[in-house]
Coordinates of C-alpha atoms in Angstrom, one line a residue:
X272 CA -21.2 -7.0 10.7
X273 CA -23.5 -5.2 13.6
X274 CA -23.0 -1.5 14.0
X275 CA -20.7 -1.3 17.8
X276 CA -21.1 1.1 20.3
X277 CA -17.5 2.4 20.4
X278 CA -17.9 5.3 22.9
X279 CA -18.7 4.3 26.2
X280 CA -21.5 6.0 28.2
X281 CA -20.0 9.3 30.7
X282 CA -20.0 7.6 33.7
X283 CA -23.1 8.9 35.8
X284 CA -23.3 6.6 38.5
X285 CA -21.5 3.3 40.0
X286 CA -22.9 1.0 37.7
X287 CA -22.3 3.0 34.6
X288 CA -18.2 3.3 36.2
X289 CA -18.1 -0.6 36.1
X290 CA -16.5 -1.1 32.6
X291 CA -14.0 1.7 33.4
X292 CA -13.1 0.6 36.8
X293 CA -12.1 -2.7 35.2
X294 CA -11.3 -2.1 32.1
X295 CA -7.7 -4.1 33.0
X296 CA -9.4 -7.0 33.6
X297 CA -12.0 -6.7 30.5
X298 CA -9.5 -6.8 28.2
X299 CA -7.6 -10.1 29.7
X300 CA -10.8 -11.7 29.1
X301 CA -10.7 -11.5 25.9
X302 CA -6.8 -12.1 26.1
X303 CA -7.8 -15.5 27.5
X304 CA -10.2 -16.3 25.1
X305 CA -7.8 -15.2 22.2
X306 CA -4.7 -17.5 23.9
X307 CA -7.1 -20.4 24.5
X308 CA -8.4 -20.4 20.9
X309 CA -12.3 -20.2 22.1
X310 CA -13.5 -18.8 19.0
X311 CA -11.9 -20.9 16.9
X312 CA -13.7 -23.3 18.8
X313 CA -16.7 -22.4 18.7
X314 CA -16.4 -21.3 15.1
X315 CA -15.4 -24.3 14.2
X316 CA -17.5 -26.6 16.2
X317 CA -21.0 -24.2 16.8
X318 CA -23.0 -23.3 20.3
X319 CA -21.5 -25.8 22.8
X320 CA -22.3 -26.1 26.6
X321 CA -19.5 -25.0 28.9
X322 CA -18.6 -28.6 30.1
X323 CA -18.0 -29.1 26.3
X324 CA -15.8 -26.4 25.6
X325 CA -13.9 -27.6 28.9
X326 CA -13.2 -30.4 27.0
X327 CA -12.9 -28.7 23.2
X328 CA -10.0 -26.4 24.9
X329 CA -8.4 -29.1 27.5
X330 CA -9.7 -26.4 30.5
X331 CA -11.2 -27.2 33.7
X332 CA -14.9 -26.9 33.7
X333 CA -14.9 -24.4 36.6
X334 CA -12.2 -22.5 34.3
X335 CA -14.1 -22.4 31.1
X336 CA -17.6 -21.4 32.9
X337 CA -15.6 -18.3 34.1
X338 CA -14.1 -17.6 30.5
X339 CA -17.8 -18.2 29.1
X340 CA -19.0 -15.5 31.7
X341 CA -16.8 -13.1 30.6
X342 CA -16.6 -13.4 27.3
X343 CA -20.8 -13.6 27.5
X344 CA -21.1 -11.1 29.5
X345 CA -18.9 -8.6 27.4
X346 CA -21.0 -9.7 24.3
X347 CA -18.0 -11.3 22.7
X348 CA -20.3 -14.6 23.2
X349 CA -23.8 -15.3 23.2
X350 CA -25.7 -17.7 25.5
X351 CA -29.0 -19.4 24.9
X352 CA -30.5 -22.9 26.3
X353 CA -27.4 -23.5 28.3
X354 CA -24.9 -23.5 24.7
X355 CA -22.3 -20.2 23.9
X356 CA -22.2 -19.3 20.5
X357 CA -20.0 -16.6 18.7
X358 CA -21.9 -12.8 18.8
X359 CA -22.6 -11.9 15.1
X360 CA -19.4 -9.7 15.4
X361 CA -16.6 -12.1 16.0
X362 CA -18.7 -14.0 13.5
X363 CA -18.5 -11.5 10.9
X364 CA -15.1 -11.1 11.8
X365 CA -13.6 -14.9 11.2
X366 CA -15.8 -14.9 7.9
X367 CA -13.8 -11.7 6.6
X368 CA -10.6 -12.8 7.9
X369 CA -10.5 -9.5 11.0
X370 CA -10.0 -11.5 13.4
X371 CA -6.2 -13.1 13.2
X372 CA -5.9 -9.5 12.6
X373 CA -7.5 -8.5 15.9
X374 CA -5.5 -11.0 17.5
X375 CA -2.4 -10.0 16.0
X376 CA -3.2 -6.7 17.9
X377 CA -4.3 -8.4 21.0
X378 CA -0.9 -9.6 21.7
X379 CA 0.4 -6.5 20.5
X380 CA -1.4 -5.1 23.5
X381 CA -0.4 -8.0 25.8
X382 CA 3.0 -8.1 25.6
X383 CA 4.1 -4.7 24.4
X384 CA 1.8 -2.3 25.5
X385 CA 0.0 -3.7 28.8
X386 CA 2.7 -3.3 31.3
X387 CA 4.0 0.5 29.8
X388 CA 0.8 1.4 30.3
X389 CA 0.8 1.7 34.0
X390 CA 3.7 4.6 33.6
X391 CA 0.6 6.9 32.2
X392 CA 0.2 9.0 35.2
X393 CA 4.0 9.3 35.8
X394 CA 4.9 10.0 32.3
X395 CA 2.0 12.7 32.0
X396 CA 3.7 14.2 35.0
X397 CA 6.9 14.4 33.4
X398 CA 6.1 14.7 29.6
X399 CA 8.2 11.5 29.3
X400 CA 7.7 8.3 27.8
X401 CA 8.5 6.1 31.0
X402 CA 7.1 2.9 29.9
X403 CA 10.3 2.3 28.2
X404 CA 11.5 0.8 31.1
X405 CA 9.8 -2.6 31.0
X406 CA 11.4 -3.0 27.6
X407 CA 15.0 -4.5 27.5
X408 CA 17.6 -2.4 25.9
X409 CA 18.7 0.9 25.7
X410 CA 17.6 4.4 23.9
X411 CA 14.9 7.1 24.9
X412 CA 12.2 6.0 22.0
X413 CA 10.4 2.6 21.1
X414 CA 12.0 1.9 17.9
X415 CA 15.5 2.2 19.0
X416 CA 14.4 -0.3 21.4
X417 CA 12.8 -2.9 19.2
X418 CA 16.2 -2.7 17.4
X419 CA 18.2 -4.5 20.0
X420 CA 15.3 -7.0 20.5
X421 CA 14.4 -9.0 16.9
X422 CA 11.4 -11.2 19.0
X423 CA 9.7 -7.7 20.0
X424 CA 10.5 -6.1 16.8
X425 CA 8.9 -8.6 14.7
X426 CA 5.7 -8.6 17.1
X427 CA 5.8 -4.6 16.4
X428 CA 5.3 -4.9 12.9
X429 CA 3.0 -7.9 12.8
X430 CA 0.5 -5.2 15.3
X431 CA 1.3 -2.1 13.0
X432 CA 0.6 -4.1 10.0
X433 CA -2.4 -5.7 11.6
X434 CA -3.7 -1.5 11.9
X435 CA -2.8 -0.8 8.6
X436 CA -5.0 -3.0 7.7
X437 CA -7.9 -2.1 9.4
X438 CA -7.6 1.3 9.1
X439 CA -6.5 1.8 5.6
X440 CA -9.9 1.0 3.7
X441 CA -9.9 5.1 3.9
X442 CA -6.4 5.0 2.2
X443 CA -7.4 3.0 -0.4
X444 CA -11.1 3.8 -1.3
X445 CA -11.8 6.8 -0.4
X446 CA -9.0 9.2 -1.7
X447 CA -9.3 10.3 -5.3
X448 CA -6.0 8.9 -7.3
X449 CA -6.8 10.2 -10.5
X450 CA -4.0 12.4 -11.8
X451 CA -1.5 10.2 -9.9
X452 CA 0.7 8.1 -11.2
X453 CA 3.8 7.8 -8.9
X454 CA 3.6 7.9 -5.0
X455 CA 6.7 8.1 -2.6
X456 CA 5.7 6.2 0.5
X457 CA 7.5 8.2 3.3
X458 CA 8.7 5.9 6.1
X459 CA 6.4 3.1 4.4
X460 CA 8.2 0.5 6.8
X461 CA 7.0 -3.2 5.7
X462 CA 5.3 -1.4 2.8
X463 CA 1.7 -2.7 4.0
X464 CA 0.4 0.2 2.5
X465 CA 2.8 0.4 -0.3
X466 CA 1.6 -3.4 -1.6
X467 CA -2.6 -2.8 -0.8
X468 CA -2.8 0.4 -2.7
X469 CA -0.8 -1.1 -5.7
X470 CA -3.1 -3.6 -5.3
X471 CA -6.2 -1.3 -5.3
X472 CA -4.8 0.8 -8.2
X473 CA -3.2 -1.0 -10.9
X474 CA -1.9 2.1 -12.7
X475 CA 0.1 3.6 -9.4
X476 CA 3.9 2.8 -9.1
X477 CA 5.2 3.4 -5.5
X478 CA 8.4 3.5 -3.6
X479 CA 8.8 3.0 0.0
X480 CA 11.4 5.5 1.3
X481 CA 12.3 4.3 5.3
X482 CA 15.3 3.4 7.3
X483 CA 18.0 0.4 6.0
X484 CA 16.3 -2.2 8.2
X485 CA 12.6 -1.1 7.4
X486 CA 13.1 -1.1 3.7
X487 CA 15.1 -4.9 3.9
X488 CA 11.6 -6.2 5.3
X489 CA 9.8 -3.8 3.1
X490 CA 11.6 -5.5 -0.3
X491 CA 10.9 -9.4 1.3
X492 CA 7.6 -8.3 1.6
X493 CA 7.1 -6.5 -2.1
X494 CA 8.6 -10.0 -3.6
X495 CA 6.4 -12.1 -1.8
X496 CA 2.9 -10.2 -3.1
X497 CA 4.9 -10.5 -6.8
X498 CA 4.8 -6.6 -6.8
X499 CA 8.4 -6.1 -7.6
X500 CA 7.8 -4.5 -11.1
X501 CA 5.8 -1.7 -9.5
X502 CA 6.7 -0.7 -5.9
X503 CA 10.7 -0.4 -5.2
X504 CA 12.4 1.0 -2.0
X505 CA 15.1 3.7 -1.8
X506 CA 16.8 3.7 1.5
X507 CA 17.1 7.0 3.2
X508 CA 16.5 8.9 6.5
X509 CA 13.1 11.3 6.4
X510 CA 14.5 13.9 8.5
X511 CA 18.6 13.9 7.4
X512 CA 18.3 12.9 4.1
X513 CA 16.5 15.0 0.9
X514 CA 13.2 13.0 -0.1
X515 CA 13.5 11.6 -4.0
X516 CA 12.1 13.4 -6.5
X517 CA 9.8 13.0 -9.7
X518 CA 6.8 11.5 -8.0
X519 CA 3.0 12.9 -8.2
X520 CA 2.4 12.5 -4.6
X521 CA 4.1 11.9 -1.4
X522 CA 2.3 9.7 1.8
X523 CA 3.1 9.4 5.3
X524 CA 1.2 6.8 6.8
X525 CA 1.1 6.8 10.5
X526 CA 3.7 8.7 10.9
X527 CA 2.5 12.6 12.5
X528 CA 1.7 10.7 16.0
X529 CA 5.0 10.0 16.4
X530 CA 6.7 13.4 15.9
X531 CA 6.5 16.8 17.7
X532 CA 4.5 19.4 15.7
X533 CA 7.7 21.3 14.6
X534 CA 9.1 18.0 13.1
X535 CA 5.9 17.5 11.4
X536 CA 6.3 21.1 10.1
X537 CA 10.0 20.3 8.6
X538 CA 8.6 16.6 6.9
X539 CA 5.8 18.4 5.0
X540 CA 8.4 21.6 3.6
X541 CA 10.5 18.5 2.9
X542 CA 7.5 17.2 0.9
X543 CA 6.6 20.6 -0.9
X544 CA 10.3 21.0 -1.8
X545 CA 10.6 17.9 -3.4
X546 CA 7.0 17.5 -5.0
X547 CA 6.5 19.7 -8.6
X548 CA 4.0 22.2 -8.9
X549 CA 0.5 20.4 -8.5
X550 CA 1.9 17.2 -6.6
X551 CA 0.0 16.4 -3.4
X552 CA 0.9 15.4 0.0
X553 CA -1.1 12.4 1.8
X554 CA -1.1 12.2 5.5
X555 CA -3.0 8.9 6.8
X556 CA -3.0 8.2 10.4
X557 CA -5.4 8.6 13.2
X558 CA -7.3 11.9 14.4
X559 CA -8.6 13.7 17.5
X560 CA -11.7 15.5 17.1
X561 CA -11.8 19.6 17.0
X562 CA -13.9 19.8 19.8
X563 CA -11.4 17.9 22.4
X564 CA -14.3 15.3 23.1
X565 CA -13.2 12.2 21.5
X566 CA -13.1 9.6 20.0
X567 CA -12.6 7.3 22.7
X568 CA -10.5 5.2 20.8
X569 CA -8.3 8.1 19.9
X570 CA -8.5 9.2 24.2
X571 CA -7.7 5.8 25.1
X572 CA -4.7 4.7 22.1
X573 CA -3.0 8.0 23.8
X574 CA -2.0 5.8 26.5
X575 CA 0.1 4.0 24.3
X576 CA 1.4 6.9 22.6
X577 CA 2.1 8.9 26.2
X578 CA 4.3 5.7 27.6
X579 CA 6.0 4.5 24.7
X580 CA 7.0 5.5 20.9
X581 CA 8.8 9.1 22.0
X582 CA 8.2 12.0 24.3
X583 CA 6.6 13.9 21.2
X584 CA 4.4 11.6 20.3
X585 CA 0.4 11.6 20.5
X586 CA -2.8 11.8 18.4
X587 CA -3.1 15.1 17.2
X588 CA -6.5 16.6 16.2
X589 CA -7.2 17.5 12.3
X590 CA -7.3 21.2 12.9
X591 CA -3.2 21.1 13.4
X592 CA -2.8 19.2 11.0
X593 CA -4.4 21.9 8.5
X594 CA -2.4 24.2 10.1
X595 CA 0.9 22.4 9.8
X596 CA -0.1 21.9 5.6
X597 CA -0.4 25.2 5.6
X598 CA 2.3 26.6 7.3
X599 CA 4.4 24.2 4.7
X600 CA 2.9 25.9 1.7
X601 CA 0.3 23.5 0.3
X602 CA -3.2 24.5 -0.5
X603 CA -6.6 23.4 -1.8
X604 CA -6.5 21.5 2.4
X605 CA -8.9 18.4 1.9
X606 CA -10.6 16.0 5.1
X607 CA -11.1 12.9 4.3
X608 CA -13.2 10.7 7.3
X609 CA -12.8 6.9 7.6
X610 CA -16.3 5.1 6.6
X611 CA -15.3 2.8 9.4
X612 CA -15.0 2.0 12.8
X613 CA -11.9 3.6 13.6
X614 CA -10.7 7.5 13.9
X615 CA -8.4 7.3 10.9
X616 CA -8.6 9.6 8.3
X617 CA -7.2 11.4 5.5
X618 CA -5.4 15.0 5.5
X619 CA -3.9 16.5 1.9
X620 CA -3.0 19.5 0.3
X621 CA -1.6 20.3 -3.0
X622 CA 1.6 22.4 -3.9
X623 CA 0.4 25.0 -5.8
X624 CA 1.1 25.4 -9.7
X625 CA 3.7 27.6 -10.6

């Protein structure tokens, strides 16, 4: 796959504002082209002209020349001797199998996020998460929300799980599991993470420890990959109820941009109280640089964070969460970068031996 330009140019002039100005309306184009299957199309079928992909996607023609100059002009699609093609990219990434992922997280964005979004200013004002209010139901944080609504809730996890996957190469490949045998997975939720590192690392066991409902999808899911004789779940609440004992590590995986710092203070004490001497804490989720200048994915996936999960939540940068490992008591404070196109990373530290 071609290296991509992921941090967009400080605007300097009109032109350069362009892609900021309508950044709204760049990302329904390739909403459109996601809904109306065009790169299946044009996977499936090769370069085609735009009156045949009017007629490959039951569109207009007028309608799919506008779709073909977005998407081209985007570089989603290339254009040559009057025929689109796929850009290497979204080649690449229906050859690996990325891109029901990225469209997973397309609707994700579409019918979750999109609409919140628009509280950003307001809920900056505040230091509240107003986008709740274009969600049905009651509470004052996303989840609780997803709750009363099963058709949202299952589009939740099919976008988190759609990022796990993604994101967790670093997880899985780049941490050193020697010396571990045992891993509590701390609000592990559908245990994506749970099920691809047993499948990495055929010599970990692995229990997901989450809410009742998260660990009922969590065991469905376990079954299904025929994992069952390594990773089991143990019901329980992270912040009301002690964390099991007797394993050599414990992981929370996307879970400090949800929670205040002080609540991300009492998870990791919970973790060195219930880890033995030597045992290791693993904190996976996405980071802001040091220097306050980026990434811009991380800038721009605050939006979602500001208007929706809770009023604590955001993308902290890696420096707090050495602080917080230390504050807790662990040591030996390793940073592990993602080889990959996202900001995820790696944060641990080790309970020292007595």
């Amino acid at each position: 796959m071609t290296e991509l330009k992921t941090e967009l140019t400080k605007p300097v002039d009109l032109t350069s504002l362009v892609p900021v100005l309508f950044g709204f309306a760049a990302f329904q184009q390739l909403r459109a082209a996601s809904e109306l299957q065009l790169f299946e199309y044009l996977d499936l079928n090769g370069p085609a002209t735009s009156d045949q992909a009017a007629a490959g996607l039951g569109l207009p023609v007028k309608s799919a020349r506008k779709l073909l100059l977005g998407t081209t002009s985007l570089g989603l699609t290339d254009r040559a001797d009057d025929r689109y093609a796929l850009s290497e990219m979204l080649r690449a990434a229906m050859a690996d199998g990325t891109w029901p992922l990225i469209r997973n997280i397309i609707d994700f964005q579409q019918r979750l996020s999109y609409l919140p979004a628009k509280e950003y200013a307001e809920s900056l004002r505040t230091g509240k998460n107003l986008g709740l209010k274009h969600l049905p139901g009651t509470g004052n944080d996303l989840y609780t929300r997803l709750e009363q609504t099963p058709e949202l809730e299952n589009l939740f996890f099919r976008g988190m799980h759609s990022w796990s996957e993604l994101s967790n190469p670093v997880l899985l490949h780049q941490v050193d599991y020697s010396g571990v045998t045992r891993i509590l997975d701390v609000g592990g939720g559908d245990a994506v993470n749970a099920i691809a590192l047993a499948q990495a690392h055929p010599h970990l066991k692995i229990t997901v420890f989450d809410l009742e409902g998260a660990v009922e999808v969590a065991g469905d899911n376990i079954a299904a990959a025929g994992l069952g004789d390594r990773i089991d779940v143990v019901a329980g609440d992270m912040f009301g109820d002690p964390l099991p004992g007797g394993y050599d590590a414990a992981l929370f995986a996307h879970q400090f941009v949800i929670w205040s710092p002080e609540q991300n203070v009492a998870l990791l004490e919970r973790a060195y109280a219930a880890l033995p001497p030597g045992g290791r804490v693993i904190v996976f989720n996405a980071f802001a640089d040091d220097d306050g200048r980026g990434p811009l994915y991380t800038a721009l996936d605050n939006v979602y964070f500001t208007t929706l999960p809770s009023e604590e939540s955001t993308i902290y940068p890696w420096r707090e969460h050495e602080a917080w490992l230390v504050t807790a008591g662990f040591t030996d404070i390793l940073r592990i970068r993602s080889d990959g196109w996202t900001p995820h990373g790696v944060i641990e530290g080790r309970k020292a031996d007595e």
